[in-house]
Short mmCIF file of C-alpha atoms in Angstrom, two decimals:
data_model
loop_
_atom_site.label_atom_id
_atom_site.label_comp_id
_atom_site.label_asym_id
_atom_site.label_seq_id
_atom_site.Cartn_x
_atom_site.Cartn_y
_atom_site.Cartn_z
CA UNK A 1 -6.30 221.46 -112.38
CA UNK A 2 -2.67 222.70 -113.88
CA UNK A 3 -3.25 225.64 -116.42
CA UNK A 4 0.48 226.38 -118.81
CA UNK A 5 0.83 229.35 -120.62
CA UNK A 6 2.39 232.77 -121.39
CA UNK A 7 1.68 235.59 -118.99
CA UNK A 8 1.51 239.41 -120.05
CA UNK A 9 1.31 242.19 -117.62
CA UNK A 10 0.52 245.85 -118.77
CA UNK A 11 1.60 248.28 -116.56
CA UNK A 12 -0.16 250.77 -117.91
CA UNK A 13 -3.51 249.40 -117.75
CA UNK A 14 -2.93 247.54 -114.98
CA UNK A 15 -4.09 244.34 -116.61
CA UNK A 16 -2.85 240.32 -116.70
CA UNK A 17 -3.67 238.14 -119.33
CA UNK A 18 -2.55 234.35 -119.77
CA UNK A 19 -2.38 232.45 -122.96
CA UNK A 20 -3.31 229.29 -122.01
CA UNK A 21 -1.71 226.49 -124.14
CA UNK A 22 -2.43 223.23 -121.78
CA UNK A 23 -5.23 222.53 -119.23
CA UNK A 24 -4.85 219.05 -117.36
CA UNK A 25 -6.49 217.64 -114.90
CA UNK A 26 -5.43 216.81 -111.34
CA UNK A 27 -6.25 215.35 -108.10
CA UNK A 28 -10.38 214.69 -108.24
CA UNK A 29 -11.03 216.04 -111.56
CA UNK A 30 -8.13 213.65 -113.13
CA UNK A 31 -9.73 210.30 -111.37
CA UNK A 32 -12.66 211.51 -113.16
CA UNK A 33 -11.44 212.01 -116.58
CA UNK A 34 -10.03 208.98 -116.17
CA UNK A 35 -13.14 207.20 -115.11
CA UNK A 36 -14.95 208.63 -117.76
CA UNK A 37 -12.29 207.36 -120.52
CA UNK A 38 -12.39 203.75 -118.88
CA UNK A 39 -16.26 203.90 -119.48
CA UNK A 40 -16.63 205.04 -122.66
CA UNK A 41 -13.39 202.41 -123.54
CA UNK A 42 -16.10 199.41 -121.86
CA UNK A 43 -19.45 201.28 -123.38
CA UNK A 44 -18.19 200.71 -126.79
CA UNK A 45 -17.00 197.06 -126.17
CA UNK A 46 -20.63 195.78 -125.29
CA UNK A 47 -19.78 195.54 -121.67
CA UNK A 48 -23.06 197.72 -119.99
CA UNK A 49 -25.00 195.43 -122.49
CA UNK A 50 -27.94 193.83 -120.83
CA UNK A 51 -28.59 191.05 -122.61
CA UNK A 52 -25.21 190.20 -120.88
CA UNK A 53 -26.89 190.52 -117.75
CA UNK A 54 -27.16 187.05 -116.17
CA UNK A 55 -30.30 186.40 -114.02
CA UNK A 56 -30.59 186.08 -110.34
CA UNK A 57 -31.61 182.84 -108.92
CA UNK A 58 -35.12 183.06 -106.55
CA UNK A 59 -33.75 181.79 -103.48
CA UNK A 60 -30.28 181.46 -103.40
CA UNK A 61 -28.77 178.29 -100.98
CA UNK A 62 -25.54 180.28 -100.64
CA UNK A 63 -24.42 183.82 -101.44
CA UNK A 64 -20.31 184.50 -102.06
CA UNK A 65 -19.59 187.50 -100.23
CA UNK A 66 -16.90 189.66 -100.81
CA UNK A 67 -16.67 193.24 -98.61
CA UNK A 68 -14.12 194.25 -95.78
CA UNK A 69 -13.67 192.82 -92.82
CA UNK A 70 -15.61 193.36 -90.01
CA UNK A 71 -17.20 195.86 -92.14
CA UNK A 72 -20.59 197.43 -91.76
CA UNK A 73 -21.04 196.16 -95.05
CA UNK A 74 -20.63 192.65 -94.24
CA UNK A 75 -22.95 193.24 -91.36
CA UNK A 76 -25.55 194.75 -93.35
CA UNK A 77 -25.95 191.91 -95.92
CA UNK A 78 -25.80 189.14 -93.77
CA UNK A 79 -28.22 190.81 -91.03
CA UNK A 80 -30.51 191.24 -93.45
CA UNK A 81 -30.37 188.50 -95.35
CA UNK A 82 -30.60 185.94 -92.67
CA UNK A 83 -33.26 188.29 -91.24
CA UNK A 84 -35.30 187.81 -94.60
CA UNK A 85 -34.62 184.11 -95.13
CA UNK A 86 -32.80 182.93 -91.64
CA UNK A 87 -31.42 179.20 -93.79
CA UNK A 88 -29.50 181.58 -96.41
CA UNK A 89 -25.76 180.55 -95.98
CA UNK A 90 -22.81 182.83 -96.71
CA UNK A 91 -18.96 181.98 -98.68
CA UNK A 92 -17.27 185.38 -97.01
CA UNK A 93 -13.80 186.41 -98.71
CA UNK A 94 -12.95 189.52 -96.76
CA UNK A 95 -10.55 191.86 -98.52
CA UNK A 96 -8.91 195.45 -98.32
CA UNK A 97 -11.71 197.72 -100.20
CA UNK A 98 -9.86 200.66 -101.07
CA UNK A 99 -6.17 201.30 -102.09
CA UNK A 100 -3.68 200.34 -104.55
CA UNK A 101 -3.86 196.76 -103.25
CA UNK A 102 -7.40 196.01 -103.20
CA UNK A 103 -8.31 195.29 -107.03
CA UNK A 104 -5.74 191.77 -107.15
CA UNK A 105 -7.39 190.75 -103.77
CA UNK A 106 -10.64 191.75 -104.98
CA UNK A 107 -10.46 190.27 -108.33
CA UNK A 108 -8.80 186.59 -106.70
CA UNK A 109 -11.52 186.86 -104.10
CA UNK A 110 -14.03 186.91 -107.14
CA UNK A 111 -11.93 184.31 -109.08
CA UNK A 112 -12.50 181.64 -106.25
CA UNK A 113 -15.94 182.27 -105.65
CA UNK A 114 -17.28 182.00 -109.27
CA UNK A 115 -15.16 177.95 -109.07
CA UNK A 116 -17.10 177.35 -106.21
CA UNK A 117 -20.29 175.25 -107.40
CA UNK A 118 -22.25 176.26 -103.99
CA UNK A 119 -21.43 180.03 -104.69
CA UNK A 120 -24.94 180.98 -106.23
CA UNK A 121 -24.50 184.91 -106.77
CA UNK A 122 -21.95 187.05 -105.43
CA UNK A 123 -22.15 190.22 -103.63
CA UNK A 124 -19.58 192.81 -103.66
CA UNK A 125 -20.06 195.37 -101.25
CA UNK A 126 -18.58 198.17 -99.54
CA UNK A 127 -19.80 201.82 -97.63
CA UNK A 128 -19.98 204.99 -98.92
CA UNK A 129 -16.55 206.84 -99.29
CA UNK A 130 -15.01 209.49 -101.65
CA UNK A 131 -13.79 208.91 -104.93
CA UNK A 132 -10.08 207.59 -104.34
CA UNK A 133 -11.90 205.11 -101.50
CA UNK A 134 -14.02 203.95 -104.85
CA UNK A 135 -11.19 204.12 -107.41
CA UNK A 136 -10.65 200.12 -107.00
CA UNK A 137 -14.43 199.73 -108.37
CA UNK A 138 -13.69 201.53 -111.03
CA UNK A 139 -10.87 199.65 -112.33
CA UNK A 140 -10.65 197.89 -115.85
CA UNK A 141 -8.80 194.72 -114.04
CA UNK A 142 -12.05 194.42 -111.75
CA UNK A 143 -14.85 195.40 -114.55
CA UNK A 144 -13.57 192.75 -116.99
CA UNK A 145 -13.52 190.29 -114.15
CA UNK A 146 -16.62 190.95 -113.22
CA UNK A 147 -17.86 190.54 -117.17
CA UNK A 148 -15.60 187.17 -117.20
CA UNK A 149 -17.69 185.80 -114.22
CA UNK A 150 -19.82 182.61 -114.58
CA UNK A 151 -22.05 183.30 -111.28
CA UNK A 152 -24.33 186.23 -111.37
CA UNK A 153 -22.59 189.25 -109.91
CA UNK A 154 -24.05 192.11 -107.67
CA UNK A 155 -22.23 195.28 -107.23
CA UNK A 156 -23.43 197.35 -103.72
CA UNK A 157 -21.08 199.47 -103.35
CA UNK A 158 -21.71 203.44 -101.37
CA UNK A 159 -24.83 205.34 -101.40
CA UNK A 160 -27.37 205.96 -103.84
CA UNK A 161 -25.64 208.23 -105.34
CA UNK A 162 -22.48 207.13 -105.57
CA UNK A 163 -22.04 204.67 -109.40
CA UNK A 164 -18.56 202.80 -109.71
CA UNK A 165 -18.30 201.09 -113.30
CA UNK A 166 -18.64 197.48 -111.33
CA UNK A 167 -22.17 198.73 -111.05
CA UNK A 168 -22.12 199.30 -114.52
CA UNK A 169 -20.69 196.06 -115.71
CA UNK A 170 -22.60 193.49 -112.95
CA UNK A 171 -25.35 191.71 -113.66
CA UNK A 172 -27.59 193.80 -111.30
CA UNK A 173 -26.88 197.41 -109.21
CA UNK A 174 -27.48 197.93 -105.91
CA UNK A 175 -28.33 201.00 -104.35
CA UNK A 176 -26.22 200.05 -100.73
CA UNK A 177 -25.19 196.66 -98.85
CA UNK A 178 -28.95 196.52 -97.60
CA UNK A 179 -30.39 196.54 -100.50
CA UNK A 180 -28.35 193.89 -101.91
CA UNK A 181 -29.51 191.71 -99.54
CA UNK A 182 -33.25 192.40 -100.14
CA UNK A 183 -32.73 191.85 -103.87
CA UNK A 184 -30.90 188.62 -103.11
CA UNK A 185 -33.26 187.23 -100.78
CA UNK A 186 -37.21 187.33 -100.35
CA UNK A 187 -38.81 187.79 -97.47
CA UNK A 188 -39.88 184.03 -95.91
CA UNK A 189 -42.63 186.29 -94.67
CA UNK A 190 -44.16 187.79 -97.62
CA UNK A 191 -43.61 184.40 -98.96
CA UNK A 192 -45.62 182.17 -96.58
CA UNK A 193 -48.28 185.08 -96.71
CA UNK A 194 -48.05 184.65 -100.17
CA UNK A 195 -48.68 181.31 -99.96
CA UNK A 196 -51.45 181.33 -97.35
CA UNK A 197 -53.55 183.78 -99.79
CA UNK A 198 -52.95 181.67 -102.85
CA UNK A 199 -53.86 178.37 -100.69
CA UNK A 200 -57.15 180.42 -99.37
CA UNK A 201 -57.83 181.90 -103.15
CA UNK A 202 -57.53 178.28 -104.25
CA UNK A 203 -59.42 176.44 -101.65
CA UNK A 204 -62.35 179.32 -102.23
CA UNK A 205 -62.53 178.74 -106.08
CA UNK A 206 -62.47 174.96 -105.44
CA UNK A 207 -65.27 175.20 -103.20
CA UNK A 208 -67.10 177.42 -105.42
CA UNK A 209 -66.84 175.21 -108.15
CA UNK A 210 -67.56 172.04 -105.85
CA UNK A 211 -70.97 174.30 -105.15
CA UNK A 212 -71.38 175.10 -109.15
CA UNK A 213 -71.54 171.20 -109.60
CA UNK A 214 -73.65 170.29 -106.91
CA UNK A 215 -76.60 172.66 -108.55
CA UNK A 216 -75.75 171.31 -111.88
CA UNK A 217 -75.99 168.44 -110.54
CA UNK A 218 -79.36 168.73 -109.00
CA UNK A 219 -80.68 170.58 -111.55
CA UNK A 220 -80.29 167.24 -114.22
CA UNK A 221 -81.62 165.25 -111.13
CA UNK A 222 -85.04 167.05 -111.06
CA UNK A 223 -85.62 166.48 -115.09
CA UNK A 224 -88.35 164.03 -115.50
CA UNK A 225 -86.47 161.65 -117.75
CA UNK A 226 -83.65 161.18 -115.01
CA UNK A 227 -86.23 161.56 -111.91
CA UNK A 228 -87.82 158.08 -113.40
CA UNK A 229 -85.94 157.01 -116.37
CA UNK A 230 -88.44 153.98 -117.23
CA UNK A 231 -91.68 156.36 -117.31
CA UNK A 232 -90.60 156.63 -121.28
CA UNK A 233 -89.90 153.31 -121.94
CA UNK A 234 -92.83 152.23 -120.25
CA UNK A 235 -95.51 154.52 -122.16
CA UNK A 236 -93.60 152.92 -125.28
CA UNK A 237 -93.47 149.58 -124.87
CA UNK A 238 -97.00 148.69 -126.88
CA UNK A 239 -95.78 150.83 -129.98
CA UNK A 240 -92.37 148.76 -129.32
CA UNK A 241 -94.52 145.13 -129.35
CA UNK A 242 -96.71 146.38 -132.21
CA UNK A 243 -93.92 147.01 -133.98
CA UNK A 244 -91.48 144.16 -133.23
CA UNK A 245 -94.92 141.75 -134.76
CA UNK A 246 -95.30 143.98 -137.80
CA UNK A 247 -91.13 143.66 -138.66
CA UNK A 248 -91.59 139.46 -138.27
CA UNK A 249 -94.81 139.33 -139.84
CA UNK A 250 -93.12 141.66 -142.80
CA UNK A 251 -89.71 139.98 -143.09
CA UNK A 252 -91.88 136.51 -142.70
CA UNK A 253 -93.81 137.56 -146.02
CA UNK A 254 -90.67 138.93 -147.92
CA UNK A 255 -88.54 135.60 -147.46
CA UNK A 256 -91.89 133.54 -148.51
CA UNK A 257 -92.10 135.69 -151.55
CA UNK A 258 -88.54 135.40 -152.66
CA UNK A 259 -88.58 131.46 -152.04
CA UNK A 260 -91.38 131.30 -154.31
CA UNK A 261 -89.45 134.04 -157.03
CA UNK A 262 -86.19 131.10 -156.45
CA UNK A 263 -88.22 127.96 -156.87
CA UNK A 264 -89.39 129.49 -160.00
CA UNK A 265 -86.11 130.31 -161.37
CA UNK A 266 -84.73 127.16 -160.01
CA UNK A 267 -87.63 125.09 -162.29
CA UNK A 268 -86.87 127.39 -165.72
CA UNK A 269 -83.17 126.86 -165.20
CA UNK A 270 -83.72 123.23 -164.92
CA UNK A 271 -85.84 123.09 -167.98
CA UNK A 272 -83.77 125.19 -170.12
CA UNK A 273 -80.56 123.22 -168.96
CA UNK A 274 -78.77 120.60 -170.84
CA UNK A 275 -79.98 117.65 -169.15
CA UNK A 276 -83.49 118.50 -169.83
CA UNK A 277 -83.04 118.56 -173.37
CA UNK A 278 -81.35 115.08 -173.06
CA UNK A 279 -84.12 113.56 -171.41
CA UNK A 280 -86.47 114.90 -174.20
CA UNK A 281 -84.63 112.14 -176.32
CA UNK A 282 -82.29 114.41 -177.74
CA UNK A 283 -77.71 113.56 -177.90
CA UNK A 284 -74.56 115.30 -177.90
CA UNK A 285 -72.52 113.84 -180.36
CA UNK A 286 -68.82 115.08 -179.92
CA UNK A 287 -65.92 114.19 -182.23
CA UNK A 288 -62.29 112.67 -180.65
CA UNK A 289 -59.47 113.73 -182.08
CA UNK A 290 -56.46 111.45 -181.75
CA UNK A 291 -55.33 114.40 -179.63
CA UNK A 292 -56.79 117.11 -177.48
CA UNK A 293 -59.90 117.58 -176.40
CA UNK A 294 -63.77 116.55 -178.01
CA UNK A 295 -65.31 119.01 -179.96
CA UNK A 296 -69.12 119.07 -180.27
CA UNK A 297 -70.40 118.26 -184.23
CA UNK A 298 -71.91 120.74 -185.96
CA UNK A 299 -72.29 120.06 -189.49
CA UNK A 300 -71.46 116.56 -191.24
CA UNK A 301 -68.13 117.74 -192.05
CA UNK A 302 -67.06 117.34 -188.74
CA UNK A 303 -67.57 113.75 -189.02
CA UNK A 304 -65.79 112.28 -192.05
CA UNK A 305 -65.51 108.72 -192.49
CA UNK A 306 -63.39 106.66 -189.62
CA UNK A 307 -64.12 109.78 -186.74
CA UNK A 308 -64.68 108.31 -183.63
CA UNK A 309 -67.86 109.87 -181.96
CA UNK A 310 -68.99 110.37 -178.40
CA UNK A 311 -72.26 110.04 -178.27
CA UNK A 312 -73.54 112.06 -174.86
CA UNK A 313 -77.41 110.86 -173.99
CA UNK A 314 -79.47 111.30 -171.08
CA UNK A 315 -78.13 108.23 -168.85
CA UNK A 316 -74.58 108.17 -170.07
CA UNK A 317 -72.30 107.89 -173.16
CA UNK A 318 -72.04 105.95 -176.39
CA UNK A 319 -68.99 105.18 -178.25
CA UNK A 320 -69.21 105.09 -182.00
CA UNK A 321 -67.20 105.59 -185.59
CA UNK A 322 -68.22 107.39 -188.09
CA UNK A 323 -68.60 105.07 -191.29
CA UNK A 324 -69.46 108.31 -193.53
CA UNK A 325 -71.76 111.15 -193.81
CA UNK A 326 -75.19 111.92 -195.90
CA UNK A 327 -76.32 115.33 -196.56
CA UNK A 328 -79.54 116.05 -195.45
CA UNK A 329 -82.38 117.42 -197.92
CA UNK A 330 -83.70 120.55 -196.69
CA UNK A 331 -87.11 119.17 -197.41
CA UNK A 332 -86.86 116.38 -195.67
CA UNK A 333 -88.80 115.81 -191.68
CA UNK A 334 -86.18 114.39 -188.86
#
């Protein structure tokens, strides 16, 4: 830290004072200050957001890998990972981790592994170191390309302690290579054991229910009406005769009854009907117009003199003209 300002010494005292007008920061506590204003700067753009956060796939086919070479780093994640899940299959772009020329190869080494459609998740990862070694992590170049990143992006870089802004801004932190690689990968162990108990869970309730059934089953069986199914019918079957002869002998009355109740109606219709009255002696004497239908006579005045007349009567029809009309006396018999 550089501290400017005005000394005064009293000699008579004995005493120093210093009026301080500028503190700055250098060395350690300047990287810091600078950090710090680079995180607030990303803070208030959204970047540390996590609904940003993109989600890690289950079991990644192949993990980009971006760390030093020949690194413990690079030995760490792949160890583990292929320990974990031995057909896990690594894109390695190894890289210079610290220095003013690690961010560019960094950030292209992160450029072609987010094209590459087999790249599932990347890893970057690095040891523990002091904070110049981890000043490329922190860099705005590398955070936004991080942010920019289709493919889900894991930041492991140092110890537990140690918190870059790339573990800010990646989709998931860390705490060291190792455990990158456990969060990355499950173990094919715990998995199949997984498995095995769900398989034995599943086979158990199945046979449990299979059981369940069975006494259900069993229990229906030893009801009476299933045990012999024709006892019922068979205690039934003279109510069932007696009544299949009481419904015919009933329906054989009601259709006897309402053949009598027709031929009745049929013999008043038939007596009441036109051609009854006709055969009683009796006419229908209709006038023909020149035009249009016959009307049936009423009265005399429908027949003046020269009408022609049809003259209905029981077997068939008479022709006739009026030659005039007489009144008849209201006294006199027909």
């Amino acid at each position: 830290m550089i501290i400017c300002g005005k000394p005064n010494f009293y000699t008579g005292r004995g005493t120093f004072s210093l009026r301080v007008n500028e503190i700055r920061a250098v060395g350690i506590g300047e990287l810091l200050a600078r950090i710090e204003r680079l995180r607030r700067l990303l803070e208030a753009e959204g970047l540390f957001d996590p609904r940003l956060k993109r989600p890690i796939p289950f079991l990644p086919n192949t993990i980009g890998l971006i760390t030093g070479r020949a690194s413990a780093a690079e030995r760490d994640v792949t160890t583990v990972a292929t320990t974990r899940w031995p057909a896990v299959r690594f894109a390695i772009r190894n890289t210079i981790v610290q220095g003013p020329n690690a961010v560019p190869q960094i950030v292209e080494a992160l450029s072609a592994l987010d094209a590459d459609p087999d790249v599932e998740v990347i890893v970057l990862a690095r040891g523990g170191g002091s904070v110049e070694d981890l000043l490329p992590f922190s860099d705005e170049t590398l955070c936004r390309a991080i942010v920019a990143c289709r493919t889900p992006v894991v930041s492991a870089i140092g110890h537990e302690p140690d918190t870059p802004l790339s573990d800010l801004v990646a989709d998931v932190r860390a705490a060291t290579p190792t455990d990158a690689a456990k969060r990355i990968v499950p173990d094919a162990a715990a998995e199949q054991a997984l498995v095995a108990d769900l398989h034995r869970r599943s086979a158990r309730a199945l046979r449990n229910w299979v059981h369940r059934e069975q006494h259900h089953l069993q229990q229906l069986r030893s009801r009476p009406v299933l045990a012999q199914p024709l006892a019922a019918i068979d205690a039934r079957v003279d109510e069932i005769t007696r009544a299949r002869a009481t419904t015919q002998r009933d329906i054989t009355r009601l259709i006897d009854r309402q053949a009598d109740t027709v031929g009745h109606l049929s013999a008043r219709l038939t007596a009441l009907g036109p051609a009854a009255t006709l055969a009683r002696g009796y006419a229908v004497v209709q006038a023909v117009p020149p035009a249009g239908a016959p009307t049936v006579l009423r009265c005399v005045a429908d027949a003046p003199e020269g009408t022609r007349l049809r003259v209905r009567v029981s077997d068939g029809v008479i022709s006739a003209v009026s030659d005039g009309t007489e009144q008849r006396d209201d006294h006199e018999a027909y």
